[in-house]
Tab-separated table of C-alpha atoms in Angstrom:
chain	number	residue	atom	x	y	z
H	160	ALA	CA	0.000	0.000	0.000
H	161	LEU	CA	2.872	2.354	0.846
H	162	VAL	CA	4.426	1.721	-2.522
H	163	TRP	CA	1.111	2.427	-4.193
H	164	PHE	CA	0.735	5.736	-2.362
H	165	LEU	CA	4.281	6.681	-3.247
H	166	ALA	CA	3.597	5.847	-6.869
H	167	ILE	CA	0.423	7.931	-6.827
H	168	GLY	CA	2.353	10.836	-5.305
H	169	ALA	CA	5.099	10.560	-7.882
H	170	VAL	CA	2.555	10.553	-10.682
H	171	GLY	CA	0.880	13.627	-9.191
H	172	ASN	CA	4.175	15.437	-8.944
H	173	ALA	CA	4.977	14.519	-12.529
H	174	GLU	CA	1.603	15.782	-13.687
H	175	ARG	CA	2.131	19.070	-11.870
H	176	GLU	CA	5.581	19.448	-13.421
H	177	ILE	CA	4.149	18.684	-16.842
H	178	ARG	CA	1.377	21.224	-16.357
H	179	GLU	CA	3.960	23.771	-15.227
H	180	LEU	CA	6.108	23.029	-18.255
H	181	LEU	CA	3.091	23.324	-20.534
H	182	ARG	CA	2.159	26.639	-18.905
H	183	GLU	CA	5.705	27.941	-19.364
H	184	ARG	CA	5.667	26.716	-22.954
H	185	ASP	CA	2.404	28.557	-23.603
H	186	GLU	CA	3.792	31.726	-22.055
H	187	ILE	CA	6.953	31.442	-24.125
H	188	ARG	CA	4.886	30.850	-27.265
H	189	LYS	CA	2.738	33.878	-26.496
H	190	SER	CA	5.844	35.963	-25.837
H	191	VAL	CA	7.315	34.826	-29.139
H	192	GLU	CA	4.069	35.626	-30.921
H	193	ARG	CA	3.964	39.094	-29.365
H	194	ALA	CA	7.604	39.646	-30.319
H	195	ASN	CA	6.877	38.486	-33.867
H	196	GLN	CA	3.891	40.795	-34.090
H	197	GLU	CA	5.938	43.727	-32.823
H	198	LEU	CA	8.738	42.859	-35.235
H	199	GLU	CA	6.323	42.552	-38.142
H	200	SER	CA	4.766	45.868	-37.178
H	201	GLN	CA	8.178	47.528	-37.016
H	202	VAL	CA	9.217	45.952	-40.317
H	203	GLU	CA	5.975	47.107	-41.925
H	204	MET	CA	6.468	50.601	-40.530
H	205	ARG	CA	10.078	50.740	-41.698
H	206	THR	CA	9.041	49.377	-45.089
H	207	GLU	CA	6.443	52.112	-45.423
H	208	GLU	CA	8.991	54.727	-44.361
H	209	LEU	CA	11.524	53.331	-46.813
H	210	SER	CA	8.953	53.223	-49.608
H	211	SER	CA	7.995	56.800	-48.829
H	212	ALA	CA	11.649	57.869	-48.839
H	213	VAL	CA	12.249	56.067	-52.140
H	214	GLY	CA	9.168	57.737	-53.594
H	215	GLU	CA	10.322	61.160	-52.456
H	216	LEU	CA	13.789	60.490	-53.844
H	217	GLN	CA	12.311	59.461	-57.184
H	218	GLN	CA	10.131	62.571	-57.235
H	219	SER	CA	13.173	64.732	-56.492
H	220	ARG	CA	15.099	62.973	-59.241
H	221	ASP	CA	12.215	63.469	-61.662
H	222	ARG	CA	12.029	67.166	-60.776
H	223	LEU	CA	15.788	67.487	-61.210
H	224	THR	CA	15.609	65.732	-64.577
H	225	ALA	CA	12.781	68.003	-65.705
H	226	LEU	CA	14.660	71.085	-64.482
H	227	ALA	CA	17.852	70.032	-66.259
H	228	ALA	CA	15.963	69.342	-69.477
H	229	ARG	CA	14.188	72.690	-69.211
H	230	THR	CA	17.463	74.513	-68.585
H	231	VAL	CA	19.107	72.880	-71.597
H	232	SER	CA	16.058	73.742	-73.701
H	233	LEU	CA	16.228	77.387	-72.603
H	234	GLN	CA	19.941	77.492	-73.403
H	235	GLU	CA	19.273	76.197	-76.904
H	236	SER	CA	16.435	78.687	-77.405
H	237	GLU	CA	18.716	81.528	-76.324
H	238	ARG	CA	21.482	80.362	-78.665
H	239	ARG	CA	19.076	80.253	-81.587
H	240	SER	CA	17.719	83.696	-80.717
H	241	ILE	CA	21.243	85.141	-80.637
H	242	GLY	CA	22.007	83.401	-83.923
H	243	ARG	CA	18.935	84.943	-85.559
H	244	ASP	CA	19.864	88.375	-84.211
H	245	LEU	CA	23.376	88.036	-85.609
H	246	HIS	CA	22.054	86.921	-88.975
H	247	ASP	CA	19.313	89.519	-89.240
H	248	GLY	CA	21.253	92.370	-87.655
H	249	THR	CA	25.025	92.159	-87.882
H	250	GLY	CA	25.076	89.871	-90.906
H	251	GLN	CA	22.776	92.044	-92.973
H	252	ALA	CA	24.579	95.211	-91.872
H	253	LEU	CA	27.924	93.797	-92.983
H	254	THR	CA	26.383	92.728	-96.274
H	255	ALA	CA	25.137	96.283	-96.809
H	256	VAL	CA	28.601	97.639	-95.972
H	257	GLN	CA	30.133	95.247	-98.486
H	258	LEU	CA	27.753	96.424	-101.207
H	259	GLY	CA	28.577	100.040	-100.383
H	260	LEU	CA	32.287	99.289	-100.583
H	261	GLU	CA	31.830	97.708	-103.999
H	262	MET	CA	30.144	100.892	-105.225
H	263	LEU	CA	32.895	103.002	-103.646
H	264	GLU	CA	35.522	100.822	-105.306
H	265	ALA	CA	33.939	101.472	-108.683
H	266	LEU	CA	33.815	105.204	-108.038
H	267	SER	CA	37.471	105.296	-106.964
H	268	ALA	CA	38.811	103.682	-110.112
H	269	ASN	CA	40.906	106.758	-110.895
H	270	ASP	CA	42.411	107.051	-107.396
H	271	PRO	CA	44.703	104.066	-106.609
H	272	SER	CA	45.230	105.009	-102.941
H	273	ILE	CA	41.507	105.177	-102.200
H	274	ARG	CA	40.906	102.039	-104.227
H	275	GLU	CA	43.560	100.188	-102.201
H	276	ASN	CA	42.035	101.295	-98.893
H	277	VAL	CA	38.602	100.260	-100.086
H	278	HIS	CA	39.957	96.872	-101.122
H	279	ARG	CA	41.526	96.286	-97.687
H	280	THR	CA	38.289	97.304	-96.003
H	281	GLN	CA	36.420	94.893	-98.258
H	282	GLU	CA	38.685	92.060	-97.166
H	283	LEU	CA	38.115	92.893	-93.497
H	284	THR	CA	34.381	93.106	-94.056
H	285	LEU	CA	34.295	89.773	-95.857
H	286	GLY	CA	36.299	88.215	-93.025
H	287	ALA	CA	33.903	89.625	-90.433
H	288	LEU	CA	30.936	88.423	-92.468
H	289	GLU	CA	32.404	84.928	-92.618
H	290	GLU	CA	32.922	84.954	-88.840
H	291	VAL	CA	29.294	85.972	-88.365
H	292	ARG	CA	28.149	83.153	-90.660
H	293	ARG	CA	30.186	80.630	-88.695
H	294	ALA	CA	28.851	81.957	-85.402
H	295	VAL	CA	25.289	81.731	-86.700
H	296	GLN	CA	25.966	78.168	-87.800
H	297	ARG	CA	27.346	77.232	-84.364
H	298	LEU	CA	24.533	78.968	-82.506
H	299	GLY	CA	21.771	77.658	-84.724
H	300	PRO	CA	19.949	74.318	-84.506
H	301	PRO	CA	22.477	71.522	-84.016
H	302	LEU	CA	22.755	68.626	-86.410
H	303	LEU	CA	20.948	66.620	-83.714
H	304	ASP	CA	17.731	67.985	-85.212
H	305	GLU	CA	18.519	66.107	-88.413
H	306	LEU	CA	20.798	63.168	-87.542
H	307	GLU	CA	21.295	60.503	-84.902
H	308	PHE	CA	23.599	61.520	-82.054
H	309	ARG	CA	26.667	59.602	-83.254
H	310	ASP	CA	26.274	60.821	-86.848
H	311	ALA	CA	25.706	64.410	-85.709
H	312	VAL	CA	28.876	64.451	-83.588
H	313	GLU	CA	30.900	62.873	-86.394
H	314	ARG	CA	29.599	65.379	-88.952
H	315	MET	CA	30.157	68.359	-86.661
H	316	GLY	CA	33.669	67.192	-85.768
H	317	SER	CA	34.605	66.544	-89.376
H	318	ASP	CA	33.322	69.961	-90.479
H	319	ILE	CA	35.366	71.805	-87.844
H	320	ALA	CA	38.456	69.691	-88.561
H	321	ASP	CA	38.183	70.347	-92.301
H	322	GLN	CA	37.821	74.102	-91.780
H	323	ALA	CA	40.701	74.258	-89.291
H	324	GLY	CA	42.957	71.838	-91.125
H	325	PHE	CA	43.690	69.391	-88.313
H	326	GLU	CA	43.394	65.610	-88.288
H	327	LEU	CA	40.544	64.350	-86.085
H	328	ASP	CA	40.552	60.860	-84.585
H	329	LEU	CA	36.986	59.932	-83.573
H	330	SER	CA	35.968	57.033	-81.329
H	331	ILE	CA	32.342	56.860	-80.149
H	332	ALA	CA	31.631	53.684	-78.154
H	333	ILE	CA	28.001	54.075	-77.080
H	334	ASP	CA	26.333	51.142	-78.826
H	335	GLY	CA	23.200	49.966	-77.044
H	336	VAL	CA	23.059	53.051	-74.805
H	337	THR	CA	20.026	55.347	-74.783
H	338	LEU	CA	20.852	58.979	-74.062
H	339	SER	CA	18.297	61.568	-72.992
H	340	PRO	CA	17.911	64.649	-75.221
H	341	ALA	CA	19.432	66.820	-72.479
H	342	VAL	CA	22.560	64.648	-72.284
H	343	GLU	CA	22.856	64.507	-76.076
H	344	ILE	CA	22.623	68.282	-76.462
H	345	ALA	CA	25.055	68.970	-73.617
H	346	CYS	CA	27.616	66.490	-74.918
H	347	TYR	CA	27.251	67.772	-78.482
H	348	ARG	CA	27.697	71.400	-77.443
H	349	ILE	CA	30.681	70.655	-75.187
H	350	ALA	CA	32.397	68.755	-78.000
H	351	GLN	CA	31.570	71.559	-80.437
H	352	GLU	CA	32.934	74.244	-78.106
H	353	ALA	CA	36.118	72.318	-77.353
H	354	LEU	CA	36.847	71.620	-81.033
H	355	THR	CA	36.059	75.221	-81.978
H	356	ASN	CA	38.483	76.454	-79.319
H	357	ILE	CA	41.189	74.226	-80.729
H	358	ALA	CA	40.466	75.519	-84.231
H	359	LYS	CA	40.652	79.145	-83.055
H	360	HIS	CA	43.453	79.158	-80.505
H	361	SER	CA	45.644	76.101	-81.012
H	362	PRO	CA	48.291	75.236	-83.604
H	363	ALA	CA	47.370	71.566	-83.158
H	364	ASP	CA	47.397	69.347	-86.230
H	365	LYS	CA	46.089	66.235	-84.445
H	366	VAL	CA	43.000	66.070	-82.228
H	367	SER	CA	41.338	63.101	-80.546
H	368	LEU	CA	37.663	62.885	-79.551
H	369	SER	CA	36.272	59.812	-77.829
H	370	MET	CA	33.088	58.871	-75.982
H	371	ARG	CA	32.220	55.894	-73.841
H	372	VAL	CA	29.830	54.891	-71.070
H	373	GLU	CA	31.221	53.824	-67.694
H	374	HIS	CA	29.219	53.273	-64.485
H	375	ALA	CA	26.037	54.918	-65.841
H	376	ARG	CA	27.990	57.986	-66.931
H	377	LEU	CA	28.862	59.315	-70.348
H	378	GLU	CA	32.530	60.242	-70.635
H	379	LEU	CA	33.655	62.654	-73.340
H	380	PHE	CA	37.397	63.006	-73.839
H	381	ILE	CA	39.066	65.535	-76.158
H	382	SER	CA	42.799	66.138	-76.485
H	383	ASP	CA	45.129	67.937	-78.874
H	384	ASN	CA	48.837	68.310	-79.549
H	385	GLY	CA	48.797	72.102	-79.660
H	386	GLY	CA	50.945	72.802	-76.619
H	387	GLY	CA	48.191	73.779	-74.186
H	388	SER	CA	47.018	77.055	-75.703
H	389	ALA	CA	43.448	76.117	-76.619
H	390	ILE	CA	41.439	75.729	-73.439
H	391	LEU	CA	43.511	76.970	-70.534
H	392	PRO	CA	41.458	78.562	-67.717
H	393	GLU	CA	43.257	81.899	-68.023
H	394	ASN	CA	42.181	82.238	-71.652
H	395	PRO	CA	39.000	84.388	-71.410
H	396	THR	CA	37.770	83.258	-74.821
H	397	SER	CA	38.239	79.554	-74.201
H	398	GLY	CA	34.569	78.813	-73.465
H	399	LEU	CA	35.673	76.787	-70.455
H	400	ARG	CA	33.113	78.391	-68.166
H	401	GLY	CA	30.252	77.540	-70.507
H	402	MET	CA	31.375	73.925	-70.766
H	403	ARG	CA	31.621	73.637	-66.980
H	404	GLU	CA	28.136	75.090	-66.588
H	405	ARG	CA	26.671	72.619	-69.069
H	406	CYS	CA	28.171	69.741	-67.111
H	407	ALA	CA	27.106	71.139	-63.739
H	408	ILE	CA	23.485	71.613	-64.832
H	409	LEU	CA	23.248	67.866	-65.462
H	410	GLY	CA	25.115	66.869	-62.306
H	411	GLY	CA	28.370	66.181	-64.120
H	412	ARG	CA	31.822	67.702	-64.086
H	413	LEU	CA	34.467	68.984	-66.464
H	414	ASP	CA	38.189	68.404	-65.930
H	415	VAL	CA	40.912	70.210	-67.862
H	416	ARG	CA	44.578	69.340	-67.629
H	417	VAL	CA	47.710	70.056	-69.575
H	418	THR	CA	49.284	66.916	-70.977
H	419	GLU	CA	52.579	66.315	-72.691
H	420	GLY	CA	52.230	68.452	-75.771
H	421	GLY	CA	48.649	69.663	-75.412
H	422	VAL	CA	45.416	69.949	-73.448
H	423	ALA	CA	43.008	67.187	-72.382
H	424	VAL	CA	39.364	67.909	-71.583
H	425	THR	CA	37.177	65.284	-69.900
H	426	ALA	CA	33.430	65.792	-69.439
H	427	THR	CA	31.511	63.290	-67.304
H	428	ILE	CA	27.697	63.395	-67.344
H	429	PRO	CA	25.248	61.032	-65.582
H	430	LEU	CA	22.977	59.087	-67.926
H	431	LEU	CA	19.992	59.310	-65.542
H	432	VAL	CA	19.336	62.957	-66.340
């Protein structure tokens, strides 16, 4: 009988321990569930905050892209307006002067000294008229309005090289890359300005222009062998400021350095603009 009572007591103790273990297990499970719920709530909250931040960032990027595109568009409109003013104002005035000089030349046939002065003035006027025509061409609608980006850059580069008499080595490695109109215009104008500077200010006979895409950025590289006289910062007519501004508007940068024998210009512009 004693053994039986002891056995009954042991069983009772075991049952109590089991119930206690089950109660602790239930409490632990409930604690885990509460912790999971709190964690899920925090994760959901953080996800919403992150989604909101991403949305705001995208909106800011979209606004920046729109602003950059608008700025580039305004720049182009201003260039075309200046080009029209030059053509309609200065160009026509010089043409009228040239016609007047031709009449004066005919009237001064019997006076060699006057005729010679008129002839020199005619040459200066024709030179100024040609400069105005070139400026109007540079300021007017770019070839991008007519050609694909690569073809437009190649045509523009070849035209400037032919007029200036230097050899141009072109390398445009942008196959499979889609450029926004703002990036295309900025890159085209920077290349045009740099090549024009070389044509005007440098004795270079060899120029290199290359483009490539690295890490979602378009890299434009232009170098010459003209001894560093084309695009130095201290040259007030170098157009360096304008090129820097074009890069900065699109979140890019322009680097200029003197190399062995010439100047190297590197423009880097993000593709996301």
